[in-house]
Short mmCIF file of C-alpha atoms and ligand atoms in Angstrom, two decimals:
data_model
loop_
_atom_site.label_atom_id
_atom_site.label_comp_id
_atom_site.label_asym_id
_atom_site.label_seq_id
_atom_site.Cartn_x
_atom_site.Cartn_y
_atom_site.Cartn_z
CA MET J 1 33.40 97.61 32.02
CA THR J 2 33.77 101.27 31.15
CA GLY J 3 35.60 104.25 32.62
CA GLN J 4 32.31 105.55 33.97
CA HIS J 5 31.93 102.40 36.02
CA LEU J 6 35.44 102.75 37.40
CA THR J 7 34.64 106.19 38.74
CA GLY J 8 31.09 105.41 39.75
CA GLY J 9 29.70 108.07 37.41
CA PRO J 10 27.82 111.22 38.44
CA GLY J 11 24.53 110.60 40.16
CA ARG J 12 24.83 106.83 40.03
CA LEU J 13 22.90 105.08 42.79
CA ALA J 14 25.16 103.53 45.41
CA ALA J 15 25.51 99.83 44.72
CA LYS J 16 24.31 97.42 47.39
CA GLY J 17 25.70 94.22 45.85
CA ASP J 18 27.82 91.86 47.91
CA LEU J 19 29.45 88.99 46.06
CA PHE J 20 31.29 87.75 49.14
CA THR J 21 29.33 87.71 52.40
CA PRO J 22 26.62 85.15 51.48
CA ILE J 23 29.06 82.53 50.15
CA HIS J 24 31.42 83.31 53.04
CA LYS J 25 28.59 82.59 55.49
CA ALA J 26 28.31 79.14 53.88
CA LEU J 27 32.08 78.60 54.08
CA ARG J 28 32.19 79.72 57.73
CA SER J 29 29.42 77.22 58.57
CA MET J 30 31.38 74.48 56.80
CA ILE J 31 34.51 75.41 58.74
CA TYR J 32 32.68 75.52 62.09
CA SER J 33 31.12 72.11 61.41
CA LEU J 34 34.35 70.48 60.28
CA SER J 35 36.27 72.03 63.16
CA GLY J 36 33.73 70.61 65.61
CA ARG J 37 34.03 67.14 64.09
CA LEU J 38 37.85 67.26 64.00
CA GLN J 39 38.26 68.24 67.64
CA THR J 40 35.86 65.54 68.87
CA ASN J 41 36.84 62.70 66.52
CA ASP J 42 38.23 59.50 68.02
CA PHE J 43 41.28 58.93 65.79
CA ALA J 44 41.73 55.47 67.33
CA ASP J 45 38.44 54.52 65.62
CA VAL J 46 39.40 53.79 62.00
CA THR J 47 35.85 53.73 60.64
CA ALA J 48 34.91 57.13 62.10
CA THR J 49 38.24 58.58 61.02
CA ARG J 50 37.85 57.25 57.47
CA THR J 51 34.46 58.99 57.20
CA LEU J 52 35.97 62.24 58.46
CA VAL J 53 38.98 62.08 56.12
CA THR J 54 36.72 61.17 53.20
CA ASP J 55 34.70 64.28 53.92
CA LEU J 56 37.92 66.27 54.00
CA GLU J 57 39.05 64.55 50.78
CA ASN J 58 42.36 65.06 49.08
CA ASP J 59 41.73 64.84 45.37
CA PHE J 60 42.06 68.40 44.14
CA ALA J 61 42.06 67.13 40.56
CA VAL J 62 38.33 66.58 41.06
CA ALA J 63 37.79 69.74 43.06
CA ARG J 64 34.17 69.75 41.98
CA SER J 65 33.43 66.74 44.18
CA ALA J 66 30.28 67.75 45.98
CA GLY J 67 30.92 66.37 49.44
CA CYS J 68 34.49 67.53 49.85
CA THR J 69 34.87 70.43 52.25
CA LEU J 70 38.46 71.29 51.35
CA CYS J 71 37.53 71.12 47.64
CA LEU J 72 34.74 73.62 48.15
CA LEU J 73 37.09 75.90 50.09
CA ALA J 74 39.73 75.60 47.35
CA GLN J 75 37.32 76.02 44.45
CA HIS J 76 35.88 79.18 45.99
CA ALA J 77 39.28 80.88 45.50
CA VAL J 78 39.25 79.80 41.83
CA ASP J 79 35.78 81.33 41.34
CA GLU J 80 36.94 84.64 42.81
CA GLU J 81 40.14 84.71 40.76
CA SER J 82 38.47 83.80 37.46
CA VAL J 83 35.45 86.12 37.62
CA VAL J 84 35.71 88.89 40.23
CA PHE J 85 39.41 89.64 40.71
CA PRO J 86 40.29 90.57 37.09
CA SER J 87 37.79 93.46 37.20
CA ALA J 88 38.64 94.44 40.79
CA ALA J 89 42.37 94.45 40.01
CA ARG J 90 41.80 97.32 37.56
CA VAL J 91 40.83 99.58 40.46
CA GLU J 92 42.96 98.18 43.31
CA ASN J 93 45.71 95.96 42.01
CA GLN J 94 47.77 95.78 45.23
CA LEU J 95 44.87 94.45 47.32
CA ILE J 96 44.00 91.83 44.70
CA THR J 97 47.65 90.76 44.40
CA GLU J 98 47.77 90.25 48.17
CA LEU J 99 44.44 88.37 48.23
CA ILE J 100 45.66 86.00 45.47
CA SER J 101 48.85 85.42 47.44
CA GLU J 102 46.68 84.56 50.48
CA HIS J 103 44.73 82.09 48.28
CA HIS J 104 48.01 80.34 47.40
CA GLY J 105 48.88 80.07 51.09
CA LEU J 106 45.46 78.58 51.84
CA THR J 107 45.81 76.06 49.00
CA ARG J 108 49.21 74.95 50.36
CA ARG J 109 47.67 74.35 53.79
CA GLU J 110 44.67 72.52 52.28
CA LEU J 111 46.94 70.15 50.34
CA GLU J 112 49.08 69.46 53.42
CA ILE J 113 46.01 68.69 55.54
CA ALA J 114 44.47 66.38 52.94
CA LYS J 115 47.79 64.51 52.64
CA ALA J 116 48.16 64.27 56.43
CA GLY J 117 44.64 62.83 56.68
CA HIS J 118 45.47 60.00 54.32
CA GLU J 119 48.83 59.32 55.99
CA LEU J 120 47.01 59.09 59.31
CA LEU J 121 44.56 56.55 57.91
CA ALA J 122 47.45 54.34 56.76
CA MET J 123 48.86 54.11 60.32
CA ASP J 124 48.38 50.70 61.97
CA SER J 125 48.57 51.69 65.61
CA ALA J 126 45.74 53.50 67.37
CA GLU J 127 48.31 55.37 69.46
CA ALA J 128 50.05 56.73 66.36
CA ARG J 129 46.69 57.77 64.87
CA LEU J 130 45.80 59.61 68.08
CA ARG J 131 49.08 61.54 67.95
CA ALA J 132 48.66 62.28 64.24
CA GLY J 133 45.03 63.27 64.85
CA ALA J 134 46.11 65.90 67.37
CA GLN J 135 48.57 67.28 64.79
CA LEU J 136 45.86 67.22 62.10
CA ASN J 137 43.58 69.21 64.39
CA LEU J 138 46.32 71.81 64.96
CA ALA J 139 47.02 72.11 61.23
CA ALA J 140 43.31 72.43 60.43
CA ASN J 141 42.92 75.14 63.08
CA LEU J 142 45.73 77.11 61.44
CA LEU J 143 44.01 76.77 58.04
CA PHE J 144 40.61 77.73 59.44
CA GLY J 145 42.05 80.75 61.26
CA ALA J 146 43.83 81.93 58.10
CA TYR J 147 40.76 81.25 55.94
CA ILE J 148 38.45 83.22 58.23
CA THR J 149 40.93 86.12 58.45
CA HIS J 150 41.12 86.12 54.64
CA MET J 151 37.32 86.21 54.25
CA ASN J 152 37.08 88.97 56.86
CA ARG J 153 39.56 91.00 54.83
CA GLU J 154 37.60 90.52 51.60
CA GLU J 155 34.41 91.62 53.34
CA VAL J 156 35.98 94.65 55.05
CA GLU J 157 38.17 95.86 52.16
CA LEU J 158 36.85 94.40 48.91
CA VAL J 159 33.06 94.60 49.35
CA PRO J 160 33.10 98.43 49.84
CA LEU J 161 35.55 98.78 46.96
CA MET J 162 33.29 96.77 44.65
CA ARG J 163 30.27 98.86 45.66
CA GLU J 164 32.19 102.03 44.94
CA HIS J 165 33.40 101.02 41.50
CA PHE J 166 30.81 98.59 40.11
CA SER J 167 27.06 98.84 39.64
CA ASP J 168 24.61 96.25 40.94
CA PRO J 169 23.90 94.95 37.40
CA GLU J 170 27.66 94.52 36.84
CA MET J 171 28.05 92.60 40.10
CA GLY J 172 24.90 90.61 39.24
CA ALA J 173 26.54 89.63 35.94
CA MET J 174 29.67 88.45 37.79
CA GLN J 175 27.54 86.39 40.15
CA GLY J 176 25.61 84.94 37.19
CA LYS J 177 28.90 83.94 35.57
CA ILE J 178 30.16 82.19 38.71
CA VAL J 179 26.89 80.29 39.16
CA GLY J 180 26.63 79.58 35.42
CA GLN J 181 30.05 77.90 35.25
CA MET J 182 29.43 75.85 38.41
CA PRO J 183 28.57 72.16 37.97
CA PRO J 184 25.11 71.47 39.47
CA ASP J 185 26.44 69.08 42.13
CA ARG J 186 28.79 71.75 43.50
CA LEU J 187 26.13 74.44 43.28
CA PHE J 188 23.74 72.33 45.34
CA ALA J 189 26.47 71.34 47.81
CA ILE J 190 27.16 75.04 48.40
CA LEU J 191 23.46 75.90 48.60
CA GLY J 192 23.04 73.11 51.16
CA TRP J 193 25.43 75.07 53.41
CA MET J 194 24.41 78.56 52.30
CA LEU J 195 20.63 78.39 52.72
CA PRO J 196 20.71 77.56 56.46
CA ALA J 197 23.57 80.07 56.96
CA LEU J 198 21.62 83.13 55.74
CA ASN J 199 19.24 85.36 57.67
CA VAL J 200 15.62 85.83 56.63
CA THR J 201 16.30 89.02 54.63
CA GLU J 202 19.17 87.45 52.67
CA LEU J 203 17.17 84.26 52.07
CA THR J 204 14.19 86.27 50.83
CA GLY J 205 16.43 88.07 48.31
CA LEU J 206 18.08 84.87 47.14
CA MET J 207 14.84 82.90 46.77
CA SER J 208 13.17 85.85 45.01
CA THR J 209 15.99 85.77 42.45
CA PHE J 210 15.57 82.01 41.96
CA LYS J 211 11.81 82.47 41.60
CA ALA J 212 12.28 85.20 38.98
CA THR J 213 15.07 83.57 36.97
CA ALA J 214 15.36 79.80 37.51
CA PRO J 215 13.56 77.12 35.46
CA PRO J 216 10.71 75.53 37.50
CA PRO J 217 12.56 72.22 38.17
CA VAL J 218 15.60 74.12 39.53
CA LEU J 219 13.37 76.35 41.69
CA LYS J 220 11.68 73.21 43.04
CA SER J 221 15.03 71.57 43.85
CA VAL J 222 16.28 74.67 45.66
CA THR J 223 12.97 75.04 47.52
CA ASP J 224 13.09 71.38 48.58
CA LEU J 225 16.67 71.86 49.78
CA GLY J 226 15.68 74.93 51.79
CA ALA J 227 12.76 73.08 53.38
CA ALA J 228 15.11 70.26 54.39
CA ARG J 229 18.02 72.39 55.67
CA VAL J 230 16.75 75.74 56.96
CA ASP J 231 15.30 76.23 60.43
CA PRO J 232 11.51 75.66 59.90
CA ALA J 233 10.34 78.98 61.39
CA ARG J 234 12.82 80.96 59.25
CA TRP J 235 11.91 78.98 56.12
CA ASP J 236 8.17 79.54 56.70
CA ALA J 237 8.82 83.30 56.91
CA VAL J 238 10.82 83.19 53.65
CA LYS J 239 8.09 81.22 51.84
CA LEU J 240 5.51 83.78 52.94
CA ARG J 241 7.62 86.77 51.87
CA VAL J 242 8.62 85.28 48.51
CA GLY J 243 5.30 83.60 47.75
CA LEU J 244 6.69 80.08 47.34
FE1 FE2 H 320 39.21 84.85 48.63
#
């Protein structure tokens, strides 16, 4: 990054890049889905509860586990802090310091919820599980509320800042780095949430990038995933626009 990039440079085209909103759409969909399952789960039913807690998962040492919602939420903060925040901190250090502090608060809540889920599963009485399930739902709602407020803040404050101080190729390079360091199972887990969460314009842009840059087997896997997950009418429109 150069000084010219920090100031935008004379005559530079306004950047349109957005490293946050698309992945945040995926994370919001995950949160909405999990929230819906949590508030309707029968915690007296051990089998159903075990499936739910397994999907929540508690092993942050293997945060790359593909099916684990809390892991994906936690790992997203790591991606931001390792790739995007070091550059952004050079232009707005106070905001980035506060966002990192919010990440730590979210991680604390995630760990508490994962632990509470496993403690609940170890309870013998259905009555105790029902009581603990109500508490788990309250704790998860606090996490989800804080997580959504945090993402809103990044979109309102950080996205315009990034556009002001970084070019689209620079933001594209950051995005490439995040995707490049992501294990394939986590990438596809995120895409499984992201593809159906995007509108037709965003999907067209994303799939055009895959078509232009991804090896044919990867493009096929992503296309198959889109066909399976995205609303059929929206996916047909994307295929037509992209030429898939
Ligand atoms: Fe964040």
